[in-house]
Amino acid sequence: MLETVRFSSQVGDPAPPCYGMASDGSFYTFEAQYGRPAILILVGAEATGELPAILAAMEPCRTSLASRGADMFVIVDDNPLHLLDGDALSVRAIDCGGFLTRCGVGPRETLALVVDRNLRIAMRADPVRDPAIATACLACLDALPSEQPRPVMMPAPAIVLPNLLSRAMCEQLIALFESSHTIDGTVARVDAAGRAANVIDHAKKHRRDMIVEPDSQLHRTLRDLLLDRCAPEIVKAFQARVAFTDRILVSRYDGPGGLFRRHRDNTAGNVAFREFALSVNLNAGEYHGGHLLFPEYNDHRHATSTGGGLIFSAAVLHEVAPVTTGSRYVLLTFFHGQQAEECRLAQAFG
């Protein structure tokens, strides 16, 4: 049962579902929270004595959340009505012990989380042992990617997921690329006899690729992490279930001239099983150019922060604009579901 299983939600993971009774007696669910980031203070049933000191430490947050369009909640495994009194009632408390369990918080433990507008975890900290907890939470809120509201007339069908990979993981992948054997990026073509083949064509695609070894622990770690974090978003946005990845690459587009001209990712027979593409930026701000473009939909230049991922259908026409200076590092892979996997296997071994 749920109460006997402990989960550990890490930075980049979606927050587990949360629902329960709020301190004003109303029913609360995360469905009402989407669109607003929040600071969540999780307090185990035997740690409620820490709550006054935690709230005092968090006072700077409580007075500046409105200007950031954010909220703060205390989540407990108890009736919240008797835990908060006086001016602390301005902090909404939720009785949701199941949420604490899913976040790996035991009865004697506390945890502070910052979640973004999509309720994905952006920060974890110990609110008791971290004397600068309020400053850290506010800095995390300020660092969350955001845009001013504006009319959007011609959006591209793509999902942006900030913090898909940690900055440390991005740096590790870049270092691995630089110390590993790399190859010229190829494009899929069909020859005169109708056979699919991968060829080098620098006028079409100019980048260096490193293949993450399929049997390596790094590949397994990346595969599991990316599926865990991306598959739920693909279901939500596209009503499609994915369970498999294609090869995982770390690639470098060097300026001037690194590019990948207009293409679709699943038109050749040997890659027809691909359903969704993923591009993760590993070093935002260290190059110019290199934006992702979707010319069928608009002329916008798409980019993410370091560790941020962009997911889109493999059938969508797209291109990587030329890198003008610096080097753009990305992690690249594709997702597909069970039926596509059966087709891939039939083609590979049929």
Coordinates of C-alpha atoms in Angstrom, one line a residue:
M1 CA 0.0 0.0 0.0
L2 CA 1.0 3.6 -0.6
E3 CA 1.6 4.3 3.1
T4 CA 4.3 1.6 3.3
V5 CA 6.3 2.7 0.3
R6 CA 8.8 5.6 0.5
F7 CA 9.7 7.5 -2.7
S8 CA 12.4 10.1 -3.1
S9 CA 11.5 12.9 -5.4
Q10 CA 14.6 14.7 -6.7
V11 CA 15.2 18.0 -8.4
G12 CA 13.7 17.7 -11.9
D13 CA 11.1 15.2 -11.0
P14 CA 7.4 16.0 -11.0
A15 CA 6.0 16.5 -7.5
P16 CA 3.8 13.6 -6.4
P17 CA 0.0 14.2 -6.3
C18 CA -1.2 16.2 -3.3
Y19 CA -4.7 16.5 -2.0
G20 CA -6.2 16.9 1.4
M21 CA -7.9 19.3 3.9
A22 CA -6.6 22.8 4.1
S23 CA -6.3 24.9 7.3
D24 CA -9.4 26.8 6.3
G25 CA -11.4 23.6 6.2
S26 CA -11.6 23.4 2.4
F27 CA -10.4 20.6 0.1
Y28 CA -7.1 21.3 -1.6
T29 CA -5.6 19.6 -4.7
F30 CA -2.6 20.4 -6.8
E31 CA -4.9 20.9 -9.8
A32 CA -5.6 24.3 -8.4
Q33 CA -1.9 25.1 -8.1
Y34 CA -0.8 24.5 -11.7
G35 CA 0.4 27.8 -13.2
R36 CA 1.8 29.2 -9.9
P37 CA 5.2 28.1 -8.4
A38 CA 5.2 27.4 -4.7
I39 CA 7.3 26.7 -1.6
L40 CA 6.2 23.6 0.2
I41 CA 7.2 22.9 3.8
L42 CA 6.8 19.2 4.6
V43 CA 6.6 18.4 8.3
G44 CA 6.3 14.8 9.6
A45 CA 3.8 13.9 12.3
E46 CA 6.5 13.8 15.0
A47 CA 8.3 16.9 13.8
T48 CA 5.6 19.5 14.2
G49 CA 7.5 21.0 17.1
E50 CA 9.9 22.4 14.5
L51 CA 7.2 24.3 12.8
P52 CA 7.3 27.6 14.7
A53 CA 11.0 28.0 14.1
I54 CA 10.7 27.0 10.4
L55 CA 7.9 29.6 9.8
A56 CA 10.0 32.3 11.6
A57 CA 12.9 31.5 9.3
M58 CA 10.6 31.6 6.3
E59 CA 9.2 35.0 7.2
P60 CA 11.1 36.8 4.4
C61 CA 9.4 34.5 1.9
R62 CA 5.9 35.1 3.3
T63 CA 6.2 38.8 2.8
S64 CA 7.4 38.7 -0.8
L65 CA 5.6 35.8 -2.5
A66 CA 2.8 38.0 -4.0
S67 CA 5.3 40.0 -6.1
R68 CA 6.6 36.7 -7.5
G69 CA 3.3 35.2 -8.3
A70 CA 4.1 32.3 -5.9
D71 CA 2.6 30.6 -2.8
M72 CA 3.8 28.8 0.3
F73 CA 2.2 25.8 2.0
V74 CA 2.8 23.7 5.0
I75 CA 2.0 20.0 4.3
V76 CA 1.6 17.8 7.3
D77 CA 0.3 14.4 8.3
D78 CA -2.2 15.7 10.9
N79 CA -5.2 18.0 11.2
P80 CA -3.7 21.3 10.2
L81 CA -6.2 23.4 12.1
H82 CA -4.5 23.1 15.5
L83 CA -0.9 23.4 14.1
L84 CA -1.1 27.0 13.0
D85 CA -2.4 29.9 15.0
G86 CA -2.1 33.7 15.1
D87 CA -0.6 35.3 12.1
A88 CA 0.7 31.9 10.9
L89 CA -2.8 31.3 9.6
S90 CA -1.7 33.4 6.6
V91 CA 0.2 30.2 5.6
R92 CA -2.1 27.6 4.2
A93 CA -1.6 24.1 5.7
I94 CA -2.6 20.9 4.0
D95 CA -3.3 17.6 5.7
C96 CA -1.7 15.2 3.2
G97 CA 0.4 12.5 4.8
G98 CA 0.5 10.5 1.5
F99 CA 2.4 13.4 -0.1
L100 CA 5.0 13.3 2.6
T101 CA 5.4 9.5 2.2
R102 CA 5.8 9.8 -1.6
C103 CA 8.5 12.5 -1.1
G104 CA 10.4 10.3 1.3
V105 CA 9.7 12.4 4.4
G106 CA 9.4 10.3 7.6
P107 CA 7.5 11.1 10.8
R108 CA 10.5 12.8 12.4
E109 CA 11.7 14.6 9.3
T110 CA 11.1 18.0 7.5
L111 CA 11.8 19.1 4.0
A112 CA 11.4 22.2 2.0
L113 CA 10.6 22.0 -1.7
V114 CA 10.3 24.7 -4.4
V115 CA 8.1 23.6 -7.3
D116 CA 7.7 25.4 -10.6
R117 CA 4.4 26.3 -12.4
N118 CA 4.2 22.7 -13.7
L119 CA 4.7 21.4 -10.2
R120 CA 8.1 20.0 -11.0
I121 CA 10.7 20.1 -8.2
A122 CA 13.2 22.8 -8.6
M123 CA 14.9 22.7 -5.1
R124 CA 15.1 20.5 -2.1
A125 CA 16.5 21.7 1.2
D126 CA 16.4 21.0 5.0
P127 CA 14.4 23.9 6.5
V128 CA 15.8 23.1 10.0
R129 CA 19.5 22.8 9.3
D130 CA 19.8 25.5 6.5
P131 CA 20.0 28.9 8.1
A132 CA 19.6 30.6 4.8
I133 CA 16.5 28.6 3.7
A134 CA 14.4 31.7 2.9
T135 CA 17.1 33.3 0.8
A136 CA 17.7 30.0 -1.1
C137 CA 13.9 29.5 -1.8
L138 CA 13.5 33.1 -3.1
A139 CA 16.6 32.7 -5.3
C140 CA 15.2 29.5 -6.7
L141 CA 11.9 31.2 -7.4
D142 CA 13.7 34.1 -9.2
A143 CA 15.7 31.6 -11.3
L144 CA 12.7 29.8 -12.6
P145 CA 12.2 30.4 -16.4
S146 CA 9.3 32.7 -17.0
E147 CA 7.8 34.9 -19.7
Q148 CA 5.5 37.9 -19.6
P149 CA 2.0 37.0 -20.7
R150 CA 1.3 37.9 -24.4
P151 CA -1.1 36.8 -27.1
V152 CA 0.3 33.7 -28.9
M153 CA -1.1 33.4 -32.4
M154 CA 1.0 30.6 -33.9
P155 CA 2.5 28.3 -31.3
A156 CA 4.6 25.3 -32.2
P157 CA 3.4 21.9 -30.8
A158 CA 6.4 21.5 -28.4
I159 CA 6.8 20.9 -24.7
V160 CA 9.5 22.8 -22.8
L161 CA 10.7 21.2 -19.6
P162 CA 13.2 23.2 -17.5
N163 CA 15.7 21.4 -15.2
L164 CA 15.3 18.1 -17.0
L165 CA 19.0 17.4 -16.2
S166 CA 21.0 19.0 -13.4
R167 CA 23.8 21.4 -14.2
A168 CA 26.2 18.8 -12.8
M169 CA 24.9 16.2 -15.1
C170 CA 25.2 18.6 -18.1
E171 CA 28.8 19.3 -17.2
Q172 CA 29.6 15.6 -16.8
L173 CA 28.2 14.9 -20.3
I174 CA 30.2 17.7 -21.9
A175 CA 33.4 16.4 -20.2
L176 CA 32.6 12.9 -21.4
F177 CA 32.1 14.2 -24.9
E178 CA 35.4 15.9 -24.9
S179 CA 37.3 12.9 -23.7
S180 CA 35.6 10.3 -25.9
H181 CA 35.6 9.2 -29.5
T182 CA 33.2 11.3 -31.6
I183 CA 32.0 11.0 -35.2
D184 CA 30.5 13.2 -37.9
G185 CA 26.8 13.5 -37.6
T186 CA 25.0 11.6 -40.4
V187 CA 21.6 12.0 -42.1
A188 CA 19.2 9.2 -43.1
R189 CA 18.9 8.7 -46.8
V190 CA 17.3 6.2 -49.2
D191 CA 19.6 5.1 -52.1
A192 CA 18.6 4.3 -55.7
A193 CA 17.7 0.7 -54.7
G194 CA 15.4 1.9 -52.0
R195 CA 17.8 0.9 -49.2
A196 CA 18.0 3.2 -46.1
A197 CA 21.5 4.4 -45.2
N198 CA 23.2 7.0 -43.0
V199 CA 25.4 9.4 -44.9
I200 CA 27.6 12.4 -44.1
D201 CA 26.4 15.7 -45.7
H202 CA 27.9 18.8 -44.1
A203 CA 25.7 21.0 -46.2
K204 CA 22.6 19.4 -44.5
K205 CA 24.0 18.6 -41.1
H206 CA 27.3 19.7 -39.5
R207 CA 27.9 18.5 -36.0
R208 CA 30.0 16.0 -34.0
D209 CA 28.2 13.1 -32.1
M210 CA 29.2 10.9 -29.2
I211 CA 27.0 7.8 -28.7
V212 CA 26.3 7.0 -25.1
E213 CA 27.1 3.2 -25.0
P214 CA 23.8 1.3 -24.8
D215 CA 25.2 -1.2 -22.3
S216 CA 26.7 1.4 -19.9
Q217 CA 25.3 2.5 -16.5
L218 CA 25.2 6.1 -17.8
H219 CA 22.9 5.0 -20.6
R220 CA 20.6 3.2 -18.1
T221 CA 20.6 6.2 -15.8
L222 CA 19.8 8.6 -18.6
R223 CA 17.2 6.4 -20.2
D224 CA 15.3 5.8 -16.9
L225 CA 15.5 9.5 -15.8
L226 CA 14.3 10.8 -19.2
L227 CA 11.5 8.4 -19.5
D228 CA 10.4 9.0 -15.9
R229 CA 10.4 12.8 -16.4
C230 CA 9.2 13.1 -20.0
A231 CA 6.7 10.3 -20.5
P232 CA 4.1 11.8 -18.2
E233 CA 4.3 15.1 -20.0
I234 CA 3.9 13.4 -23.4
V235 CA 0.8 11.6 -22.1
K236 CA -0.6 14.9 -20.8
A237 CA 0.2 17.0 -24.0
F238 CA -0.2 14.4 -26.8
Q239 CA -2.2 11.5 -25.3
A240 CA 0.6 9.2 -26.3
R241 CA 2.4 6.6 -24.2
V242 CA 6.1 6.1 -24.6
A243 CA 8.2 3.5 -23.0
F244 CA 11.4 3.2 -25.1
T245 CA 14.3 5.5 -26.2
D246 CA 16.3 5.4 -29.3
R247 CA 20.1 5.8 -29.1
I248 CA 21.2 8.6 -26.8
L249 CA 23.7 11.1 -28.2
V250 CA 25.7 14.0 -26.8
S251 CA 26.4 16.3 -29.8
R252 CA 28.3 19.5 -30.4
Y253 CA 27.5 22.2 -33.0
D254 CA 30.6 24.3 -33.5
G255 CA 30.5 27.9 -34.6
P256 CA 30.7 29.2 -37.1
G257 CA 28.6 26.9 -39.2
G258 CA 27.3 24.1 -37.0
L259 CA 23.8 23.4 -38.2
F260 CA 21.1 20.9 -39.1
R261 CA 18.9 22.1 -42.0
R262 CA 15.2 21.4 -42.3
H263 CA 14.2 17.8 -41.7
R264 CA 11.8 15.4 -40.1
D265 CA 13.1 12.7 -37.8
N266 CA 11.1 9.7 -38.9
T267 CA 10.7 9.8 -42.7
A268 CA 13.4 7.2 -43.6
G269 CA 12.3 3.6 -43.2
N270 CA 15.1 2.8 -40.7
V271 CA 13.9 5.5 -38.3
A272 CA 10.2 5.4 -38.9
F273 CA 9.6 4.0 -35.4
R274 CA 10.6 7.3 -33.8
E275 CA 7.6 9.1 -32.4
F276 CA 8.9 12.0 -30.3
A277 CA 12.2 13.9 -30.3
L278 CA 14.0 15.3 -27.3
S279 CA 16.7 18.0 -27.3
V280 CA 18.3 19.0 -24.0
N281 CA 20.5 22.1 -23.9
L282 CA 23.7 21.4 -22.0
N283 CA 25.4 24.8 -22.0
A284 CA 23.0 27.8 -22.5
G285 CA 24.7 31.2 -22.7
E286 CA 28.0 29.8 -24.0
Y287 CA 27.3 30.2 -27.7
H288 CA 25.3 32.4 -30.2
G289 CA 22.8 31.1 -32.7
G290 CA 21.8 27.4 -32.7
H291 CA 18.2 28.0 -32.1
L292 CA 15.6 25.4 -32.8
L293 CA 13.1 26.5 -35.5
F294 CA 9.7 25.0 -36.5
P295 CA 9.0 26.7 -39.8
E296 CA 5.6 25.1 -40.4
Y297 CA 4.2 27.0 -37.4
N298 CA 6.1 30.3 -36.9
D299 CA 9.4 32.1 -37.1
H300 CA 10.2 32.0 -33.4
R301 CA 13.6 30.9 -32.1
H302 CA 13.3 28.2 -29.5
A303 CA 15.9 27.7 -26.8
T304 CA 16.0 26.4 -23.2
S305 CA 18.1 27.1 -20.2
T306 CA 20.9 24.7 -19.3
G307 CA 19.4 21.3 -18.5
G308 CA 16.1 22.2 -20.1
G309 CA 14.5 19.9 -22.6
L310 CA 12.4 20.5 -25.7
I311 CA 10.0 17.6 -26.8
F312 CA 8.2 17.5 -30.1
S313 CA 6.7 15.1 -32.6
A314 CA 9.4 13.4 -34.7
A315 CA 7.1 14.2 -37.7
V316 CA 7.3 17.9 -37.2
L317 CA 9.6 19.8 -39.7
H318 CA 12.4 21.6 -37.7
E319 CA 15.9 22.9 -38.1
V320 CA 18.8 24.0 -36.0
A321 CA 20.0 27.4 -37.0
P322 CA 23.7 27.9 -37.6
V323 CA 25.8 28.5 -34.5
T324 CA 27.7 31.7 -35.1
T325 CA 30.2 31.7 -32.2
G326 CA 31.1 29.2 -29.5
S327 CA 29.9 25.6 -29.3
R328 CA 26.4 24.3 -28.5
Y329 CA 26.3 21.0 -26.6
V330 CA 23.0 19.0 -26.6
L331 CA 21.8 15.6 -25.5
L332 CA 19.5 14.1 -28.2
T333 CA 17.3 11.1 -28.2
F334 CA 13.8 9.9 -29.3
F335 CA 10.9 8.2 -27.6
H336 CA 8.5 5.6 -28.8
G337 CA 5.8 3.3 -27.6
Q338 CA 5.2 -0.4 -27.6
Q339 CA 3.7 -0.7 -31.1
A340 CA 6.6 1.3 -32.6
E341 CA 9.0 -0.9 -30.7
E342 CA 7.5 -4.0 -32.2
C343 CA 7.9 -2.4 -35.6
R344 CA 11.5 -1.5 -34.9
L345 CA 12.3 -5.1 -33.8
A346 CA 10.6 -6.6 -36.8
Q347 CA 12.6 -4.4 -39.1
A348 CA 15.9 -5.0 -37.3
F349 CA 15.6 -8.8 -37.0
G350 CA 13.0 -9.6 -39.7

